[in-house]
Short mmCIF file of C-alpha atoms and ligand atoms in Angstrom, two decimals:
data_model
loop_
_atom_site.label_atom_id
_atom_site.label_comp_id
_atom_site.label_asym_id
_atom_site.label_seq_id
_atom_site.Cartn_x
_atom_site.Cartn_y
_atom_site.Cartn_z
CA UNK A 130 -10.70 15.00 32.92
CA UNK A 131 -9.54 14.84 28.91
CA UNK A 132 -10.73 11.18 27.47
CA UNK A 133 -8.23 9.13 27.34
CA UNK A 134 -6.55 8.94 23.69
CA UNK A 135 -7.65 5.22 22.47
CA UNK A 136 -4.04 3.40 21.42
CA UNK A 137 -4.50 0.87 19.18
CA UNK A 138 -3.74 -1.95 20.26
CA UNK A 139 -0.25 -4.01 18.84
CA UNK A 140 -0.62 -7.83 18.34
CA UNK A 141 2.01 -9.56 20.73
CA UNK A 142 2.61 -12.97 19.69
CA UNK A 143 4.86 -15.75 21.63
CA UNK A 144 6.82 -18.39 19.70
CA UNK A 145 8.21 -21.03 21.61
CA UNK A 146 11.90 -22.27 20.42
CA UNK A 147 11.53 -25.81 19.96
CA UNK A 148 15.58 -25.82 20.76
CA UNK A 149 14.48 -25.90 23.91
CA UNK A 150 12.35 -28.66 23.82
CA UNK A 151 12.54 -32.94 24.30
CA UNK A 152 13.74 -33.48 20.46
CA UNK A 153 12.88 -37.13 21.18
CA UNK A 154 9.10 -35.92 21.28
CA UNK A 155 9.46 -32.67 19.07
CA UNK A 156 5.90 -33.45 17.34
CA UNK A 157 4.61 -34.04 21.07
CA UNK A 158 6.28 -31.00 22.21
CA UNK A 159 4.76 -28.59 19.05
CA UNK A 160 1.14 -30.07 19.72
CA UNK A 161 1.31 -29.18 23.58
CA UNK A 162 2.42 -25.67 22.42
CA UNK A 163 -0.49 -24.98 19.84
CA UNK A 164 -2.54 -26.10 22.49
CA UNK A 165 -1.32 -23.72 24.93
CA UNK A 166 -1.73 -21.34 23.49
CA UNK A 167 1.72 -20.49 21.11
CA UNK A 168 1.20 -17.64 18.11
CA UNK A 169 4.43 -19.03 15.94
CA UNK A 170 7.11 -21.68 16.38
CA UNK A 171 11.16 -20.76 16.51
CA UNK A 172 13.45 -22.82 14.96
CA UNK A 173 17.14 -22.17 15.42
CA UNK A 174 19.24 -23.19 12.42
CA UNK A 175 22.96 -23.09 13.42
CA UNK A 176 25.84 -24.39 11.28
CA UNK A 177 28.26 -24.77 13.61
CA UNK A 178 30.39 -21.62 12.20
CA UNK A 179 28.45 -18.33 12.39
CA UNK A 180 27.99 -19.89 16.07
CA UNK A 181 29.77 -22.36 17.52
CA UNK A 182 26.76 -24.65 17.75
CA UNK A 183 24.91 -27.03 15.16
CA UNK A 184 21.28 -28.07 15.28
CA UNK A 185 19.41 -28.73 11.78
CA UNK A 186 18.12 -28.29 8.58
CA UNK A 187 15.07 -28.21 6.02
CA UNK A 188 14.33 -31.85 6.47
CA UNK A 189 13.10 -31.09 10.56
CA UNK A 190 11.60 -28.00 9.59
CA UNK A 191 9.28 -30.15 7.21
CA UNK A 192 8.82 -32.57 10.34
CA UNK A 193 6.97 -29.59 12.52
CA UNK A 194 5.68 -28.14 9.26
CA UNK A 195 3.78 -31.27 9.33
CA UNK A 196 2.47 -31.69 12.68
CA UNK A 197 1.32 -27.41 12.74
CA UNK A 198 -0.21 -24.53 10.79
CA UNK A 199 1.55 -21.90 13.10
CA UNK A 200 3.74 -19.85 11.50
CA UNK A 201 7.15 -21.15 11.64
CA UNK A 202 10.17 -19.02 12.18
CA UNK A 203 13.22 -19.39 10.79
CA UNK A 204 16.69 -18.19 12.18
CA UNK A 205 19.40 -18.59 10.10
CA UNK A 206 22.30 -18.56 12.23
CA UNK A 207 24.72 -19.69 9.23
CA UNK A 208 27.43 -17.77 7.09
CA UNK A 209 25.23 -18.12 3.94
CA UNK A 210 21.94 -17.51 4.62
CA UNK A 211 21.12 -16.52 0.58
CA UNK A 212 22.25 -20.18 -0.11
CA UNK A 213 19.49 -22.10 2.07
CA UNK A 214 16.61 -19.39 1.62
CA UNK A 215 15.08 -21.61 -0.60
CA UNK A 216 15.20 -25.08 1.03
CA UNK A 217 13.82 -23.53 4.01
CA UNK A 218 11.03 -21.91 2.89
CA UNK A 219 10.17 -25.22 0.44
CA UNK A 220 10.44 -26.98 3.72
CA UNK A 221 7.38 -24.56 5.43
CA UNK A 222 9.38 -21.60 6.73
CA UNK A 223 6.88 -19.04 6.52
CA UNK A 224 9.52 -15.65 8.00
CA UNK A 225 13.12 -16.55 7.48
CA UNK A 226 15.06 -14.50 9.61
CA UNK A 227 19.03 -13.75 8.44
CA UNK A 228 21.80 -12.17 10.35
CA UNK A 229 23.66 -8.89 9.44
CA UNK A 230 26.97 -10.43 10.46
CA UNK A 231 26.71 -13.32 8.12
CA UNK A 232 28.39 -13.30 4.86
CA UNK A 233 25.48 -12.70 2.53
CA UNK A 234 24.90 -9.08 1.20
CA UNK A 235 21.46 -8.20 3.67
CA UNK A 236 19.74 -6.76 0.58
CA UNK A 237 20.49 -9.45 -1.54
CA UNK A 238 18.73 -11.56 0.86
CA UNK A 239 15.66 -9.48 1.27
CA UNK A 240 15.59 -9.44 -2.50
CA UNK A 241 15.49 -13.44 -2.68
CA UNK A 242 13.20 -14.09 -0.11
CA UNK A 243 10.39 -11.91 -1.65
CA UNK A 244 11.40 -13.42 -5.17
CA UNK A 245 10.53 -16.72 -3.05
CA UNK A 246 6.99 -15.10 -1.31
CA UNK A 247 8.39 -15.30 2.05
CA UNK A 248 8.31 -13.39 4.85
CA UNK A 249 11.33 -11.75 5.66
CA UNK A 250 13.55 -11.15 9.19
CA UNK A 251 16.67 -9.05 9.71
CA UNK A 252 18.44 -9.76 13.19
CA UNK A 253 21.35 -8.09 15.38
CA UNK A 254 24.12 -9.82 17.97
CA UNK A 255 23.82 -8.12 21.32
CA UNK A 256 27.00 -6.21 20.22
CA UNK A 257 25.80 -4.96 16.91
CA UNK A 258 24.59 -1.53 17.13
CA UNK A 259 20.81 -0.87 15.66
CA UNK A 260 22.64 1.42 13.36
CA UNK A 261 23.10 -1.79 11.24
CA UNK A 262 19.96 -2.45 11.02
CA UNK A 263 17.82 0.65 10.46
CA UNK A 264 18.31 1.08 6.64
CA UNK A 265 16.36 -2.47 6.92
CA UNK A 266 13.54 -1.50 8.62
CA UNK A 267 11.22 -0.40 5.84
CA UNK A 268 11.45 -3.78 4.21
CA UNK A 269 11.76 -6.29 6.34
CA UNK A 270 8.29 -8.38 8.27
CA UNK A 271 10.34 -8.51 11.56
CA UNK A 272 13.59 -6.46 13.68
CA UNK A 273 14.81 -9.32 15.59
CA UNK A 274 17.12 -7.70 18.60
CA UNK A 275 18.52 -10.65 20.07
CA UNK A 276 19.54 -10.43 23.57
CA UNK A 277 21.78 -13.14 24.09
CA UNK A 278 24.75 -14.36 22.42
CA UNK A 279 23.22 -16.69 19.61
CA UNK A 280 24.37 -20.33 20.02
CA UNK A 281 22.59 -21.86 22.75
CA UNK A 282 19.37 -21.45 24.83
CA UNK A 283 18.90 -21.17 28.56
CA UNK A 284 21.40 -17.85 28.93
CA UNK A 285 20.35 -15.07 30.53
CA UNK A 286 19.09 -11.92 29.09
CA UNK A 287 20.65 -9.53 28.55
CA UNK A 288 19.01 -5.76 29.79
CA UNK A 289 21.67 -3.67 27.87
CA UNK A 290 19.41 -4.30 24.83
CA UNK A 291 16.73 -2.81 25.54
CA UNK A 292 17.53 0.57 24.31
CA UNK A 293 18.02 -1.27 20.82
CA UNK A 294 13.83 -2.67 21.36
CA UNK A 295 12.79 1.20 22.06
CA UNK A 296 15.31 2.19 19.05
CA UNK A 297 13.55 -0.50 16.47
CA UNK A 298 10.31 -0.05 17.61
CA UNK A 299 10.55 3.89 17.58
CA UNK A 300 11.78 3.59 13.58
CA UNK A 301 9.21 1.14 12.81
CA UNK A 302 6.75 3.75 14.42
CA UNK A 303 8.00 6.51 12.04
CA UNK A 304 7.46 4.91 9.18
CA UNK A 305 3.90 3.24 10.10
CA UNK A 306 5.00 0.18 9.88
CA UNK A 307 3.64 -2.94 11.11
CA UNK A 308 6.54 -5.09 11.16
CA UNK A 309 7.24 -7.17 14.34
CA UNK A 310 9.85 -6.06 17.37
CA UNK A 311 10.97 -9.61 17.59
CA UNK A 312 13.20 -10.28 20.78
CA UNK A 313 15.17 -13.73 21.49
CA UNK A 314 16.80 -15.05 24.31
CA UNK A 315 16.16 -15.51 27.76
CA UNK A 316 13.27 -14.37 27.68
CA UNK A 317 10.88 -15.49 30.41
CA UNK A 318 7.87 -13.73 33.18
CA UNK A 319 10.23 -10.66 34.31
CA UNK A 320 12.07 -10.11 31.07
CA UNK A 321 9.28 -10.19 29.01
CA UNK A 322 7.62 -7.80 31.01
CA UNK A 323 10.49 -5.24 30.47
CA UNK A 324 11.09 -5.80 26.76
CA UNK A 325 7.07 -5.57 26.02
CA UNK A 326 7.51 -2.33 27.62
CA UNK A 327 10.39 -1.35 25.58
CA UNK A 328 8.02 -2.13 22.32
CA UNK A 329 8.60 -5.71 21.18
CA UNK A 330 5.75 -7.69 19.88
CA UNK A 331 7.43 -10.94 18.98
CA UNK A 332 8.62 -13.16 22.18
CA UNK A 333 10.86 -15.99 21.02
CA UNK A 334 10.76 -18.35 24.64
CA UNK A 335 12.72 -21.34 25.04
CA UNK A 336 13.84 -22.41 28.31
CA UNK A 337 10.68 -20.77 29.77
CA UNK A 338 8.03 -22.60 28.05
CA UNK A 339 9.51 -26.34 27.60
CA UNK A 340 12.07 -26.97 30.84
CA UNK A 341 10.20 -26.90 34.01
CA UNK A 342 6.41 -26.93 34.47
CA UNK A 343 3.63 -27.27 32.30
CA UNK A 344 3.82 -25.65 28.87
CA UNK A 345 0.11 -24.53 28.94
CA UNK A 346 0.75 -22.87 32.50
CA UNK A 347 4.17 -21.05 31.21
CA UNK A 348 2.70 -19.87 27.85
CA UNK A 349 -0.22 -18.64 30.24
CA UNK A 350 2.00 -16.68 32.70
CA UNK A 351 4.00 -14.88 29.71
CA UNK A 352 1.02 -14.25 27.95
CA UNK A 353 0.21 -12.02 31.06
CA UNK A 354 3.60 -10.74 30.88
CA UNK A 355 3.82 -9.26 27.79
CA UNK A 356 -0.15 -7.37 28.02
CA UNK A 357 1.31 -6.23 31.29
CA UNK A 358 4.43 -4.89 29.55
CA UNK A 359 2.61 -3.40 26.69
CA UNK A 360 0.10 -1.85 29.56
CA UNK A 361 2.90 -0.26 30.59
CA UNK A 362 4.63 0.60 27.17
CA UNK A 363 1.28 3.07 26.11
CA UNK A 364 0.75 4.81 29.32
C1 DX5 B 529 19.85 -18.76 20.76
C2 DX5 B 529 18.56 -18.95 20.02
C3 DX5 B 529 17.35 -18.71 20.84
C4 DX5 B 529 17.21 -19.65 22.02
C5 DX5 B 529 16.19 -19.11 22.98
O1 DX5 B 529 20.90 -18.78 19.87
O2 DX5 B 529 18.50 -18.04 18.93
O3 DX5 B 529 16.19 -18.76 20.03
O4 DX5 B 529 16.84 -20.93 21.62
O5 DX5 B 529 16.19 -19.89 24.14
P1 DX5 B 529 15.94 -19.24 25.59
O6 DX5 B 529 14.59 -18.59 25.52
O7 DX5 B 529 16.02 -20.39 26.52
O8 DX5 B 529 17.02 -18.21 25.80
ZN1 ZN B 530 16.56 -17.94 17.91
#
Protein backbone atom coordinates (compact mmCIF):
# COMPACT_ATOMS: atom_id res chain seq x y z
CA UNK A 1 0.00 0.00 0.00
CA UNK A 2 1.49 3.70 -1.25
CA UNK A 3 2.29 5.86 2.16
CA UNK A 4 -0.06 8.01 2.72
CA UNK A 5 0.83 11.69 1.34
CA UNK A 6 1.41 13.76 4.79
CA UNK A 7 -1.16 17.03 4.45
CA UNK A 8 -0.13 19.65 6.37
CA UNK A 9 -2.09 20.41 8.66
CA UNK A 10 -4.41 24.01 8.51
CA UNK A 11 -4.85 25.91 11.85
CA UNK A 12 -8.73 26.04 12.61
CA UNK A 13 -9.45 28.62 15.04
CA UNK A 14 -13.04 29.38 16.78
CA UNK A 15 -14.06 32.93 17.73
CA UNK A 16 -16.95 33.26 19.75
CA UNK A 17 -19.34 36.43 18.84
CA UNK A 18 -19.72 38.16 21.97
CA UNK A 19 -23.25 39.42 20.24
CA UNK A 20 -24.35 36.52 21.49
CA UNK A 21 -23.41 36.81 24.84
CA UNK A 22 -24.97 38.41 28.52
CA UNK A 23 -23.71 42.16 27.62
CA UNK A 24 -24.46 42.81 31.31
CA UNK A 25 -21.34 40.45 32.05
CA UNK A 26 -19.43 40.90 28.63
CA UNK A 27 -15.92 40.93 30.61
CA UNK A 28 -17.34 37.72 32.50
CA UNK A 29 -18.48 36.28 29.34
CA UNK A 30 -14.80 36.96 27.33
CA UNK A 31 -12.86 35.41 30.43
CA UNK A 32 -15.09 32.12 30.39
CA UNK A 33 -14.30 32.00 26.62
CA UNK A 34 -10.37 32.33 26.84
CA UNK A 35 -10.71 29.84 29.31
CA UNK A 36 -12.48 27.47 27.21
CA UNK A 37 -10.67 27.35 25.06
CA UNK A 38 -11.62 30.41 22.21
CA UNK A 39 -8.66 31.23 19.39
CA UNK A 40 -10.16 35.00 18.62
CA UNK A 41 -13.15 37.07 19.74
CA UNK A 42 -16.03 38.44 17.08
CA UNK A 43 -17.37 41.60 17.45
CA UNK A 44 -20.25 42.66 15.26
CA UNK A 45 -20.29 46.39 14.53
CA UNK A 46 -23.68 47.29 12.92
CA UNK A 47 -24.90 50.84 12.25
CA UNK A 48 -28.23 50.33 11.92
CA UNK A 49 -28.15 51.02 7.93
CA UNK A 50 -25.94 48.54 6.05
CA UNK A 51 -28.21 46.18 8.38
CA UNK A 52 -31.08 46.96 9.96
CA UNK A 53 -29.56 46.39 13.39
CA UNK A 54 -27.23 48.58 15.76
CA UNK A 55 -24.85 47.27 18.37
CA UNK A 56 -21.50 49.39 19.08
CA UNK A 57 -18.49 51.07 18.64
CA UNK A 58 -14.63 51.60 19.46
CA UNK A 59 -15.30 52.50 23.03
CA UNK A 60 -16.64 48.45 23.80
CA UNK A 61 -14.11 47.15 21.65
CA UNK A 62 -11.49 48.85 24.08
CA UNK A 63 -13.66 47.29 27.03
CA UNK A 64 -12.80 43.45 25.79
CA UNK A 65 -9.48 44.73 24.47
CA UNK A 66 -8.91 45.17 28.06
CA UNK A 67 -10.06 42.16 29.73
CA UNK A 68 -8.10 39.71 26.60
CA UNK A 69 -5.01 39.24 24.44
CA UNK A 70 -7.04 37.12 21.83
CA UNK A 71 -7.18 38.47 18.72
CA UNK A 72 -10.17 40.51 18.27
CA UNK A 73 -12.22 40.55 15.14
CA UNK A 74 -13.78 43.19 13.74
CA UNK A 75 -16.91 43.20 11.38
CA UNK A 76 -17.81 46.24 10.02
CA UNK A 77 -21.27 45.92 9.09
CA UNK A 78 -21.58 49.84 8.31
CA UNK A 79 -21.83 51.90 4.93
CA UNK A 80 -18.37 53.47 5.61
CA UNK A 81 -16.14 51.16 6.77
CA UNK A 82 -12.82 53.46 5.46
CA UNK A 83 -14.23 56.12 7.93
CA UNK A 84 -13.97 54.01 11.32
CA UNK A 85 -10.81 51.83 10.25
CA UNK A 86 -8.91 53.80 12.41
CA UNK A 87 -10.90 54.13 15.67
CA UNK A 88 -11.24 50.52 15.61
CA UNK A 89 -8.04 49.38 15.28
CA UNK A 90 -6.79 52.32 18.01
CA UNK A 91 -9.43 50.69 20.09
CA UNK A 92 -7.51 46.89 19.80
CA UNK A 93 -9.02 45.52 16.59
CA UNK A 94 -6.34 43.40 15.52
CA UNK A 95 -8.33 41.99 11.68
CA UNK A 96 -10.96 44.45 10.67
CA UNK A 97 -13.17 42.81 8.43
CA UNK A 98 -15.25 45.22 5.70
CA UNK A 99 -18.07 44.33 3.44
CA UNK A 100 -18.06 44.46 -0.44
CA UNK A 101 -21.58 45.87 -0.45
CA UNK A 102 -20.73 48.83 1.67
CA UNK A 103 -20.03 52.11 0.18
CA UNK A 104 -16.28 52.29 0.54
CA UNK A 105 -14.08 51.46 -2.57
CA UNK A 106 -12.74 47.58 -1.21
CA UNK A 107 -9.21 48.54 -2.28
CA UNK A 108 -9.21 51.70 -0.77
CA UNK A 109 -9.88 49.95 2.37
CA UNK A 110 -7.28 47.31 2.11
CA UNK A 111 -4.94 50.16 1.32
CA UNK A 112 -5.80 52.01 4.76
CA UNK A 113 -5.80 49.26 6.92
CA UNK A 114 -2.18 48.20 6.04
CA UNK A 115 -1.22 52.04 6.13
CA UNK A 116 -2.72 51.44 9.82
CA UNK A 117 -0.67 47.76 10.45
CA UNK A 118 -3.80 45.90 10.67
CA UNK A 119 -4.92 42.87 9.64
CA UNK A 120 -7.25 42.93 6.99
CA UNK A 121 -10.89 40.97 6.17
CA UNK A 122 -13.00 41.08 3.03
CA UNK A 123 -16.62 39.53 3.53
CA UNK A 124 -19.69 38.46 1.20
CA UNK A 125 -23.79 38.51 1.92
CA UNK A 126 -25.13 35.03 1.31
CA UNK A 127 -26.36 36.52 -2.05
CA UNK A 128 -23.13 37.97 -3.25
CA UNK A 129 -21.45 35.73 -5.60
CA UNK A 130 -17.54 34.83 -4.70
CA UNK A 131 -16.93 36.44 -8.00
CA UNK A 132 -16.85 39.70 -5.90
CA UNK A 133 -14.53 38.70 -3.91
CA UNK A 134 -11.75 36.79 -5.69
CA UNK A 135 -9.72 39.77 -7.09
CA UNK A 136 -9.35 40.20 -3.07
CA UNK A 137 -7.99 37.17 -2.23
CA UNK A 138 -4.28 37.76 -2.66
CA UNK A 139 -4.36 40.60 -0.21
CA UNK A 140 -6.54 40.20 2.25
CA UNK A 141 -5.64 38.03 6.07
CA UNK A 142 -9.20 36.49 5.90
CA UNK A 143 -12.38 35.47 3.06
CA UNK A 144 -15.22 35.81 5.35
CA UNK A 145 -18.34 33.85 3.50
CA UNK A 146 -21.05 34.66 5.69
CA UNK A 147 -23.87 32.34 5.76
CA UNK A 148 -26.59 34.16 7.15
CA UNK A 149 -28.14 37.35 6.46
CA UNK A 150 -25.91 39.84 8.59
CA UNK A 151 -27.98 41.65 11.27
CA UNK A 152 -28.69 39.39 13.98
CA UNK A 153 -27.41 36.12 15.57
CA UNK A 154 -29.22 32.90 16.33
CA UNK A 155 -30.46 32.32 12.38
CA UNK A 156 -29.89 29.38 10.82
CA UNK A 157 -27.25 28.53 8.40
CA UNK A 158 -27.47 28.62 5.50
CA UNK A 159 -25.99 25.25 3.29
CA UNK A 160 -26.28 27.04 -0.14
CA UNK A 161 -22.91 28.62 0.81
CA UNK A 162 -20.93 26.18 0.93
CA UNK A 163 -19.90 26.01 -2.60
CA UNK A 164 -18.66 29.73 -1.98
CA UNK A 165 -16.19 28.00 1.30
CA UNK A 166 -14.81 25.28 -1.39
CA UNK A 167 -14.63 28.33 -4.05
CA UNK A 168 -12.46 30.68 -1.45
CA UNK A 169 -10.59 28.11 -0.09
CA UNK A 170 -9.71 26.52 -3.59
CA UNK A 171 -8.31 30.30 -4.74
CA UNK A 172 -6.55 30.78 -1.60
CA UNK A 173 -4.99 27.26 -2.36
CA UNK A 174 -3.77 28.46 -5.81
CA UNK A 175 -2.06 31.12 -4.78
CA UNK A 176 -0.37 29.50 -1.48
CA UNK A 177 -1.87 31.51 0.58
CA UNK A 178 -2.41 31.31 4.16
CA UNK A 179 -5.20 33.55 4.65
CA UNK A 180 -8.18 32.33 6.78
CA UNK A 181 -11.69 30.72 5.24
CA UNK A 182 -13.59 32.63 7.81
CA UNK A 183 -17.37 31.49 8.01
CA UNK A 184 -20.20 33.37 10.20
CA UNK A 185 -23.47 32.52 11.16
CA UNK A 186 -25.18 29.77 12.57
CA UNK A 187 -22.66 28.00 12.93
CA UNK A 188 -22.80 25.28 15.58
CA UNK A 189 -21.73 20.98 16.06
CA UNK A 190 -23.38 19.86 12.55
CA UNK A 191 -22.67 22.96 10.54
CA UNK A 192 -19.35 23.30 11.48
CA UNK A 193 -18.67 19.94 10.62
CA UNK A 194 -19.84 20.56 6.97
CA UNK A 195 -18.20 23.94 6.40
CA UNK A 196 -14.67 22.56 7.92
CA UNK A 197 -15.10 20.11 5.27
CA UNK A 198 -15.79 22.57 2.65
CA UNK A 199 -12.25 24.33 3.75
CA UNK A 200 -12.94 27.06 6.32
CA UNK A 201 -10.54 27.61 9.08
CA UNK A 202 -12.11 30.50 10.90
CA UNK A 203 -15.52 29.55 12.92
CA UNK A 204 -17.27 32.73 14.06
CA UNK A 205 -19.99 30.93 16.89
CA UNK A 206 -22.49 32.84 18.63
CA UNK A 207 -25.59 31.30 19.70
CA UNK A 208 -23.65 27.99 20.08
CA UNK A 209 -21.10 28.90 22.53
CA UNK A 210 -22.93 31.57 24.96
CA UNK A 211 -26.98 30.54 24.98
CA UNK A 212 -27.46 27.19 26.45
CA UNK A 213 -24.89 25.10 28.34
CA UNK A 214 -21.58 25.64 29.48
CA UNK A 215 -19.23 27.66 27.29
CA UNK A 216 -16.18 25.40 28.08
CA UNK A 217 -18.37 22.23 27.09
CA UNK A 218 -19.69 24.00 23.66
CA UNK A 219 -16.24 25.40 22.63
CA UNK A 220 -15.16 21.67 23.43
CA UNK A 221 -17.80 19.93 21.24
CA UNK A 222 -17.03 22.37 18.12
CA UNK A 223 -13.56 22.07 18.61
CA UNK A 224 -14.23 18.33 17.72
CA UNK A 225 -16.34 19.47 14.99
CA UNK A 226 -14.26 21.31 12.98
CA UNK A 227 -10.90 18.47 13.26
CA UNK A 228 -13.67 16.12 12.29
CA UNK A 229 -14.63 18.31 9.31
CA UNK A 230 -11.14 19.02 8.28
CA UNK A 231 -10.56 14.97 8.72
CA UNK A 232 -12.87 14.77 6.26
CA UNK A 233 -11.89 17.83 4.00
CA UNK A 234 -8.08 16.02 3.22
CA UNK A 235 -9.15 12.53 2.65
C1 LIG B 1 -24.61 38.30 12.18
C2 LIG B 1 -23.24 38.36 12.79
C3 LIG B 1 -22.76 37.06 13.33
C4 LIG B 1 -23.62 36.49 14.44
C5 LIG B 1 -23.28 35.05 14.65
O1 LIG B 1 -24.87 39.48 11.53
O2 LIG B 1 -22.30 38.77 11.81
O3 LIG B 1 -21.41 37.17 13.74
O4 LIG B 1 -23.44 37.20 15.64
O5 LIG B 1 -24.18 34.50 15.57
P1 LIG B 1 -24.69 32.98 15.43
O6 LIG B 1 -23.47 32.12 15.49
O7 LIG B 1 -25.62 32.80 16.58
O8 LIG B 1 -25.36 32.87 14.08
ZN1 LIG C 1 -20.20 38.61 12.42
Amino acid sequence: MAPAVPVPARRLRLAPSLLSADFSALGDAVTAAEAGGADAFHLDVMDGHFVPNITFGPALVAAVRARTRLPLDIHLMIEEPLRYLEPFHRAGGDTLVFHLEARSDPEEVVRAARRLGAGVGAAIRPDTPFERLAPLADRVDQLLVMSVQPGFSGQPFRAEVLPKIRAARARLDALGSTADVSVDGGIGPKTAVEAAAAGATFFVCGNSVFQGGGVAENLARLRASVTEGARRAVH
